[in-house]
Amino acid sequence: MECIFCDIVARKRPAHILYENARIIAFLDKYPIDDGHTLIVPKKHYERITDMPHEDVAAVFTAVSPVARSVMTATGAVAFNVAQNNGRDAMQIIPHMHVHVIPRQANKTLGWSKRTITDDAELLKVSKLVRISQAP
Ligand SMILES: [Zn+2]
């Protein structure tokens, strides 16, 4: 089965990887709502959170706090959203479970659904700023 996120895990497709451990990988969203928009993904393919054993759910959500802290520091964000969509009718685009960590800048109201196509140089710049030091 063709899966973009499985390809990133297997290094068959490039991504700006910020962190990984035995169970999860975190990388910049290619279509960010704002700079530093990061996805945390289990390395095993599951479509929905309800398909996952609790160990992998725990690993994904344990990474949320250190990823959010590091991305906020790198981007100067003052707030962030955590989101996890299950199924196309809930706006899940890639059918491989993922958690969005979306940094938010002060007084900059970007919608939830308006996405931009960023260029790779911009993603590279952001990825070099992020240092995740307290990841699990
Ligand atoms: Zn997959």
Short mmCIF file of N, CA and C and ligand atoms in Angstrom, two decimals:
data_model
loop_
_atom_site.label_atom_id
_atom_site.label_comp_id
_atom_site.label_asym_id
_atom_site.label_seq_id
_atom_site.Cartn_x
_atom_site.Cartn_y
_atom_site.Cartn_z
N MET A 1 0.84 -1.20 0.00
CA MET A 1 0.00 0.00 0.00
C MET A 1 0.88 1.26 0.00
N GLU A 2 0.51 2.19 -0.85
CA GLU A 2 1.24 3.45 -0.93
C GLU A 2 0.85 4.36 0.24
N CYS A 3 1.84 4.79 1.02
CA CYS A 3 1.55 5.69 2.15
C CYS A 3 2.71 6.68 2.28
N ILE A 4 2.38 7.95 2.18
CA ILE A 4 3.39 9.00 2.25
C ILE A 4 4.16 8.95 3.58
N PHE A 5 3.45 8.76 4.67
CA PHE A 5 4.12 8.78 5.98
C PHE A 5 4.97 7.53 6.19
N CYS A 6 4.51 6.37 5.71
CA CYS A 6 5.36 5.17 5.78
C CYS A 6 6.61 5.38 4.95
N ASP A 7 6.50 6.06 3.82
CA ASP A 7 7.67 6.35 2.99
C ASP A 7 8.64 7.27 3.73
N ILE A 8 8.14 8.23 4.49
CA ILE A 8 9.01 9.11 5.27
C ILE A 8 9.72 8.30 6.36
N VAL A 9 8.99 7.42 7.04
CA VAL A 9 9.59 6.56 8.07
C VAL A 9 10.72 5.72 7.46
N ALA A 10 10.48 5.19 6.26
CA ALA A 10 11.45 4.32 5.59
C ALA A 10 12.53 5.10 4.83
N ARG A 11 12.47 6.43 4.92
CA ARG A 11 13.43 7.29 4.22
C ARG A 11 13.35 7.14 2.70
N LYS A 12 12.17 6.78 2.20
CA LYS A 12 11.97 6.70 0.75
C LYS A 12 11.46 8.03 0.21
N ARG A 13 11.10 8.91 1.11
CA ARG A 13 10.58 10.22 0.72
C ARG A 13 11.20 11.23 1.67
N PRO A 14 11.65 12.38 1.16
CA PRO A 14 12.32 13.35 2.04
C PRO A 14 11.33 14.06 2.97
N ALA A 15 11.82 14.42 4.12
CA ALA A 15 11.04 15.24 5.05
C ALA A 15 12.02 15.92 5.99
N HIS A 16 11.57 17.00 6.60
CA HIS A 16 12.40 17.68 7.59
C HIS A 16 12.09 17.08 8.95
N ILE A 17 12.87 16.05 9.28
CA ILE A 17 12.63 15.27 10.50
C ILE A 17 13.24 16.01 11.69
N LEU A 18 12.42 16.23 12.71
CA LEU A 18 12.86 16.95 13.89
C LEU A 18 13.27 16.01 15.01
N TYR A 19 12.62 14.85 15.06
CA TYR A 19 12.87 13.92 16.16
C TYR A 19 12.35 12.55 15.78
N GLU A 20 13.00 11.49 16.29
CA GLU A 20 12.40 10.17 16.20
C GLU A 20 12.93 9.29 17.32
N ASN A 21 12.14 8.30 17.69
CA ASN A 21 12.60 7.25 18.60
C ASN A 21 12.10 5.92 18.04
N ALA A 22 12.09 4.87 18.84
CA ALA A 22 11.74 3.54 18.32
C ALA A 22 10.31 3.48 17.79
N ARG A 23 9.40 4.29 18.37
CA ARG A 23 7.98 4.17 18.01
C ARG A 23 7.43 5.30 17.15
N ILE A 24 8.05 6.48 17.23
CA ILE A 24 7.44 7.65 16.58
C ILE A 24 8.47 8.44 15.78
N ILE A 25 7.95 9.28 14.89
CA ILE A 25 8.80 10.21 14.16
C ILE A 25 8.05 11.54 14.09
N ALA A 26 8.79 12.65 14.20
CA ALA A 26 8.19 13.99 14.12
C ALA A 26 8.87 14.75 13.00
N PHE A 27 8.07 15.35 12.13
CA PHE A 27 8.62 16.11 11.00
C PHE A 27 7.72 17.28 10.67
N LEU A 28 8.29 18.26 9.95
CA LEU A 28 7.51 19.44 9.58
C LEU A 28 6.45 19.09 8.55
N ASP A 29 5.23 19.63 8.76
CA ASP A 29 4.15 19.47 7.78
C ASP A 29 4.55 20.22 6.51
N LYS A 30 4.39 19.57 5.36
CA LYS A 30 4.76 20.19 4.10
C LYS A 30 3.78 21.31 3.72
N TYR A 31 2.59 21.30 4.31
CA TYR A 31 1.56 22.30 4.02
C TYR A 31 1.15 22.98 5.32
N PRO A 32 2.07 23.77 5.88
CA PRO A 32 1.85 24.26 7.25
C PRO A 32 0.78 25.34 7.35
N ILE A 33 0.06 25.31 8.47
CA ILE A 33 -0.83 26.42 8.81
C ILE A 33 0.02 27.61 9.23
N ASP A 34 1.14 27.35 9.93
CA ASP A 34 2.10 28.41 10.23
C ASP A 34 3.48 27.76 10.41
N ASP A 35 4.52 28.59 10.45
CA ASP A 35 5.89 28.07 10.57
C ASP A 35 6.01 27.15 11.79
N GLY A 36 6.63 26.03 11.58
CA GLY A 36 6.87 25.10 12.68
C GLY A 36 5.77 24.06 12.85
N HIS A 37 4.74 24.11 12.02
CA HIS A 37 3.65 23.12 12.06
C HIS A 37 4.27 21.72 11.90
N THR A 38 4.14 20.92 12.94
CA THR A 38 4.83 19.62 13.00
C THR A 38 3.82 18.49 13.12
N LEU A 39 4.15 17.37 12.52
CA LEU A 39 3.33 16.16 12.64
C LEU A 39 4.10 15.13 13.45
N ILE A 40 3.42 14.50 14.38
CA ILE A 40 3.99 13.38 15.14
C ILE A 40 3.24 12.13 14.70
N VAL A 41 3.99 11.13 14.27
CA VAL A 41 3.42 9.99 13.55
C VAL A 41 3.96 8.69 14.16
N PRO A 42 3.11 7.69 14.39
CA PRO A 42 3.66 6.38 14.79
C PRO A 42 4.40 5.76 13.62
N LYS A 43 5.49 5.06 13.90
CA LYS A 43 6.25 4.45 12.80
C LYS A 43 5.49 3.31 12.14
N LYS A 44 4.65 2.60 12.92
CA LYS A 44 3.80 1.57 12.32
C LYS A 44 2.59 2.23 11.69
N HIS A 45 2.11 1.65 10.61
CA HIS A 45 0.96 2.22 9.92
C HIS A 45 -0.35 1.85 10.62
N TYR A 46 -1.06 2.86 11.10
CA TYR A 46 -2.43 2.72 11.60
C TYR A 46 -3.21 3.85 10.96
N GLU A 47 -4.42 3.57 10.54
CA GLU A 47 -5.19 4.67 9.96
C GLU A 47 -5.71 5.62 11.04
N ARG A 48 -6.30 5.04 12.08
CA ARG A 48 -6.94 5.88 13.10
C ARG A 48 -6.39 5.56 14.48
N ILE A 49 -6.58 6.48 15.40
CA ILE A 49 -6.13 6.26 16.78
C ILE A 49 -6.81 5.03 17.37
N THR A 50 -8.02 4.75 16.93
CA THR A 50 -8.76 3.60 17.46
C THR A 50 -8.21 2.27 16.95
N ASP A 51 -7.30 2.30 16.00
CA ASP A 51 -6.65 1.09 15.50
C ASP A 51 -5.37 0.76 16.28
N MET A 52 -4.94 1.66 17.16
CA MET A 52 -3.59 1.57 17.73
C MET A 52 -3.57 0.90 19.10
N PRO A 53 -2.50 0.12 19.37
CA PRO A 53 -2.30 -0.34 20.75
C PRO A 53 -1.91 0.86 21.63
N HIS A 54 -2.24 0.77 22.92
CA HIS A 54 -2.04 1.94 23.77
C HIS A 54 -0.58 2.36 23.87
N GLU A 55 0.36 1.42 23.69
CA GLU A 55 1.78 1.80 23.78
C GLU A 55 2.15 2.81 22.68
N ASP A 56 1.59 2.63 21.50
CA ASP A 56 1.90 3.57 20.43
C ASP A 56 1.14 4.89 20.60
N VAL A 57 -0.08 4.82 21.12
CA VAL A 57 -0.81 6.06 21.43
C VAL A 57 -0.02 6.86 22.47
N ALA A 58 0.46 6.16 23.49
CA ALA A 58 1.23 6.83 24.55
C ALA A 58 2.50 7.45 23.98
N ALA A 59 3.19 6.72 23.11
CA ALA A 59 4.44 7.23 22.55
C ALA A 59 4.20 8.49 21.72
N VAL A 60 3.13 8.50 20.93
CA VAL A 60 2.82 9.68 20.11
C VAL A 60 2.51 10.87 21.01
N PHE A 61 1.64 10.69 22.00
CA PHE A 61 1.23 11.84 22.81
C PHE A 61 2.30 12.27 23.82
N THR A 62 3.17 11.35 24.21
CA THR A 62 4.28 11.73 25.09
C THR A 62 5.22 12.69 24.38
N ALA A 63 5.31 12.56 23.08
CA ALA A 63 6.20 13.45 22.30
C ALA A 63 5.60 14.84 22.09
N VAL A 64 4.30 15.00 22.33
CA VAL A 64 3.65 16.29 22.04
C VAL A 64 4.29 17.43 22.83
N SER A 65 4.48 17.24 24.12
CA SER A 65 4.97 18.34 24.95
C SER A 65 6.39 18.79 24.56
N PRO A 66 7.38 17.89 24.48
CA PRO A 66 8.71 18.37 24.07
C PRO A 66 8.74 18.93 22.65
N VAL A 67 7.97 18.35 21.75
CA VAL A 67 7.93 18.89 20.38
C VAL A 67 7.33 20.30 20.40
N ALA A 68 6.22 20.46 21.09
CA ALA A 68 5.56 21.78 21.14
C ALA A 68 6.49 22.82 21.78
N ARG A 69 7.13 22.45 22.87
CA ARG A 69 8.03 23.39 23.56
C ARG A 69 9.15 23.83 22.62
N SER A 70 9.75 22.88 21.94
CA SER A 70 10.89 23.18 21.08
C SER A 70 10.48 23.99 19.85
N VAL A 71 9.34 23.63 19.27
CA VAL A 71 8.88 24.36 18.08
C VAL A 71 8.50 25.79 18.46
N MET A 72 7.88 25.96 19.63
CA MET A 72 7.53 27.32 20.05
C MET A 72 8.78 28.16 20.29
N THR A 73 9.77 27.58 20.92
CA THR A 73 11.03 28.30 21.14
C THR A 73 11.66 28.70 19.82
N ALA A 74 11.67 27.77 18.88
CA ALA A 74 12.33 28.03 17.59
C ALA A 74 11.60 29.09 16.77
N THR A 75 10.28 29.15 16.88
CA THR A 75 9.51 30.05 16.02
C THR A 75 9.08 31.32 16.73
N GLY A 76 9.28 31.39 18.04
CA GLY A 76 8.81 32.56 18.78
C GLY A 76 7.31 32.57 18.97
N ALA A 77 6.68 31.42 18.82
CA ALA A 77 5.23 31.34 18.99
C ALA A 77 4.86 31.54 20.46
N VAL A 78 3.63 31.99 20.70
CA VAL A 78 3.17 32.23 22.07
C VAL A 78 2.10 31.23 22.49
N ALA A 79 1.64 30.42 21.55
CA ALA A 79 0.58 29.45 21.84
C ALA A 79 0.67 28.34 20.80
N PHE A 80 -0.09 27.30 21.01
CA PHE A 80 -0.10 26.23 20.01
C PHE A 80 -1.38 25.42 20.10
N ASN A 81 -1.71 24.77 19.00
CA ASN A 81 -2.82 23.83 18.96
C ASN A 81 -2.27 22.41 18.83
N VAL A 82 -2.99 21.46 19.42
CA VAL A 82 -2.74 20.04 19.20
C VAL A 82 -4.02 19.48 18.60
N ALA A 83 -3.90 18.79 17.46
CA ALA A 83 -5.10 18.27 16.80
C ALA A 83 -4.83 16.88 16.25
N GLN A 84 -5.87 16.09 16.23
CA GLN A 84 -5.73 14.71 15.72
C GLN A 84 -7.06 14.33 15.08
N ASN A 85 -7.05 14.14 13.77
CA ASN A 85 -8.27 13.90 13.01
C ASN A 85 -8.35 12.42 12.61
N ASN A 86 -9.54 11.87 12.63
CA ASN A 86 -9.74 10.45 12.30
C ASN A 86 -10.83 10.31 11.26
N GLY A 87 -10.43 9.98 10.04
CA GLY A 87 -11.39 9.77 8.95
C GLY A 87 -11.53 11.01 8.08
N ARG A 88 -11.84 10.78 6.82
CA ARG A 88 -11.95 11.89 5.86
C ARG A 88 -13.00 12.91 6.29
N ASP A 89 -14.06 12.45 6.88
CA ASP A 89 -15.12 13.38 7.29
C ASP A 89 -14.72 14.23 8.48
N ALA A 90 -13.58 13.87 9.11
CA ALA A 90 -13.01 14.70 10.17
C ALA A 90 -11.77 15.45 9.68
N MET A 91 -11.64 15.55 8.34
CA MET A 91 -10.54 16.28 7.70
C MET A 91 -9.19 15.57 7.84
N GLN A 92 -9.19 14.25 8.01
CA GLN A 92 -7.93 13.50 7.95
C GLN A 92 -7.61 13.29 6.47
N ILE A 93 -6.50 13.87 6.02
CA ILE A 93 -6.14 13.77 4.60
C ILE A 93 -5.27 12.54 4.34
N ILE A 94 -4.21 12.36 5.15
CA ILE A 94 -3.34 11.20 4.99
C ILE A 94 -3.83 10.10 5.93
N PRO A 95 -4.18 8.93 5.39
CA PRO A 95 -4.76 7.88 6.24
C PRO A 95 -3.71 7.09 7.04
N HIS A 96 -2.84 7.81 7.71
CA HIS A 96 -1.85 7.24 8.65
C HIS A 96 -1.91 8.17 9.85
N MET A 97 -2.29 7.62 10.99
CA MET A 97 -2.57 8.44 12.18
C MET A 97 -1.45 9.45 12.43
N HIS A 98 -1.82 10.68 12.76
CA HIS A 98 -0.84 11.71 13.06
C HIS A 98 -1.45 12.76 13.97
N VAL A 99 -0.58 13.38 14.75
CA VAL A 99 -0.98 14.47 15.63
C VAL A 99 -0.34 15.75 15.09
N HIS A 100 -1.15 16.79 14.92
CA HIS A 100 -0.64 18.10 14.51
C HIS A 100 -0.24 18.90 15.74
N VAL A 101 0.94 19.50 15.70
CA VAL A 101 1.33 20.52 16.68
C VAL A 101 1.52 21.80 15.88
N ILE A 102 0.66 22.79 16.15
CA ILE A 102 0.62 24.00 15.33
C ILE A 102 0.92 25.21 16.20
N PRO A 103 2.14 25.79 16.05
CA PRO A 103 2.47 26.98 16.82
C PRO A 103 1.64 28.17 16.35
N ARG A 104 1.31 29.05 17.28
CA ARG A 104 0.51 30.23 16.97
C ARG A 104 1.25 31.48 17.43
N GLN A 105 1.32 32.44 16.53
CA GLN A 105 1.98 33.72 16.83
C GLN A 105 0.96 34.68 17.45
N ALA A 106 1.45 35.58 18.30
CA ALA A 106 0.58 36.57 18.93
C ALA A 106 -0.09 37.43 17.88
N ASN A 107 -1.37 37.66 18.04
CA ASN A 107 -2.14 38.58 17.19
C ASN A 107 -2.13 38.21 15.71
N LYS A 108 -1.91 36.97 15.40
CA LYS A 108 -1.91 36.54 14.02
C LYS A 108 -2.95 35.42 13.91
N THR A 109 -4.11 35.80 13.45
CA THR A 109 -5.20 34.83 13.44
C THR A 109 -5.26 34.13 12.09
N LEU A 110 -4.67 32.95 12.06
CA LEU A 110 -4.79 32.13 10.86
C LEU A 110 -5.87 31.10 11.13
N GLY A 111 -6.62 30.80 10.11
CA GLY A 111 -7.71 29.85 10.29
C GLY A 111 -7.21 28.46 10.57
N TRP A 112 -8.11 27.59 10.65
CA TRP A 112 -7.79 26.19 10.91
C TRP A 112 -7.57 25.47 9.60
N SER A 113 -8.32 25.88 8.58
CA SER A 113 -8.30 25.10 7.35
C SER A 113 -7.47 25.72 6.24
N LYS A 114 -7.07 26.99 6.40
CA LYS A 114 -6.31 27.64 5.33
C LYS A 114 -4.86 27.18 5.40
N ARG A 115 -4.44 26.41 4.41
CA ARG A 115 -3.08 25.89 4.40
C ARG A 115 -2.32 26.57 3.28
N THR A 116 -1.02 26.69 3.47
CA THR A 116 -0.19 27.26 2.43
C THR A 116 0.76 26.20 1.91
N ILE A 117 1.15 26.32 0.68
CA ILE A 117 2.20 25.45 0.15
C ILE A 117 3.49 26.22 0.29
N THR A 118 4.32 25.74 1.19
CA THR A 118 5.55 26.45 1.48
C THR A 118 6.67 25.88 0.61
N ASP A 119 7.74 26.64 0.46
CA ASP A 119 8.84 26.08 -0.31
C ASP A 119 9.81 25.37 0.62
N ASP A 120 10.58 24.46 0.04
CA ASP A 120 11.44 23.60 0.83
C ASP A 120 12.49 24.38 1.61
N ALA A 121 12.97 25.47 1.04
CA ALA A 121 13.99 26.27 1.73
C ALA A 121 13.44 26.85 3.04
N GLU A 122 12.18 27.22 3.01
CA GLU A 122 11.55 27.75 4.22
C GLU A 122 11.43 26.66 5.29
N LEU A 123 11.05 25.47 4.88
CA LEU A 123 10.96 24.35 5.82
C LEU A 123 12.34 24.02 6.39
N LEU A 124 13.34 24.04 5.54
CA LEU A 124 14.71 23.74 5.99
C LEU A 124 15.15 24.76 7.04
N LYS A 125 14.83 26.03 6.79
CA LYS A 125 15.21 27.09 7.73
C LYS A 125 14.57 26.84 9.10
N VAL A 126 13.29 26.51 9.11
CA VAL A 126 12.60 26.26 10.38
C VAL A 126 13.16 25.01 11.05
N SER A 127 13.40 23.97 10.28
CA SER A 127 13.89 22.71 10.88
C SER A 127 15.23 22.91 11.55
N LYS A 128 16.05 23.80 11.03
CA LYS A 128 17.36 24.04 11.63
C LYS A 128 17.26 24.82 12.95
N LEU A 129 16.13 25.49 13.15
CA LEU A 129 15.94 26.26 14.38
C LEU A 129 15.45 25.38 15.54
N VAL A 130 14.83 24.26 15.20
CA VAL A 130 14.18 23.45 16.23
C VAL A 130 15.19 22.48 16.84
N ARG A 131 15.29 22.52 18.17
CA ARG A 131 16.14 21.58 18.89
C ARG A 131 15.28 20.92 19.97
N ILE A 132 15.01 19.66 19.81
CA ILE A 132 14.17 18.95 20.76
C ILE A 132 15.08 18.24 21.75
N SER A 133 15.15 18.80 22.94
CA SER A 133 16.12 18.30 23.91
C SER A 133 15.50 17.41 24.99
N GLN A 134 14.19 17.55 25.21
CA GLN A 134 13.59 16.79 26.32
C GLN A 134 12.58 15.79 25.79
N ALA A 135 12.85 15.27 24.62
CA ALA A 135 11.94 14.27 24.07
C ALA A 135 12.09 12.95 24.82
N PRO A 136 11.06 12.13 24.78
CA PRO A 136 11.11 10.86 25.50
C PRO A 136 12.13 9.90 24.87
ZN ZN B 1 1.50 4.63 6.61
#
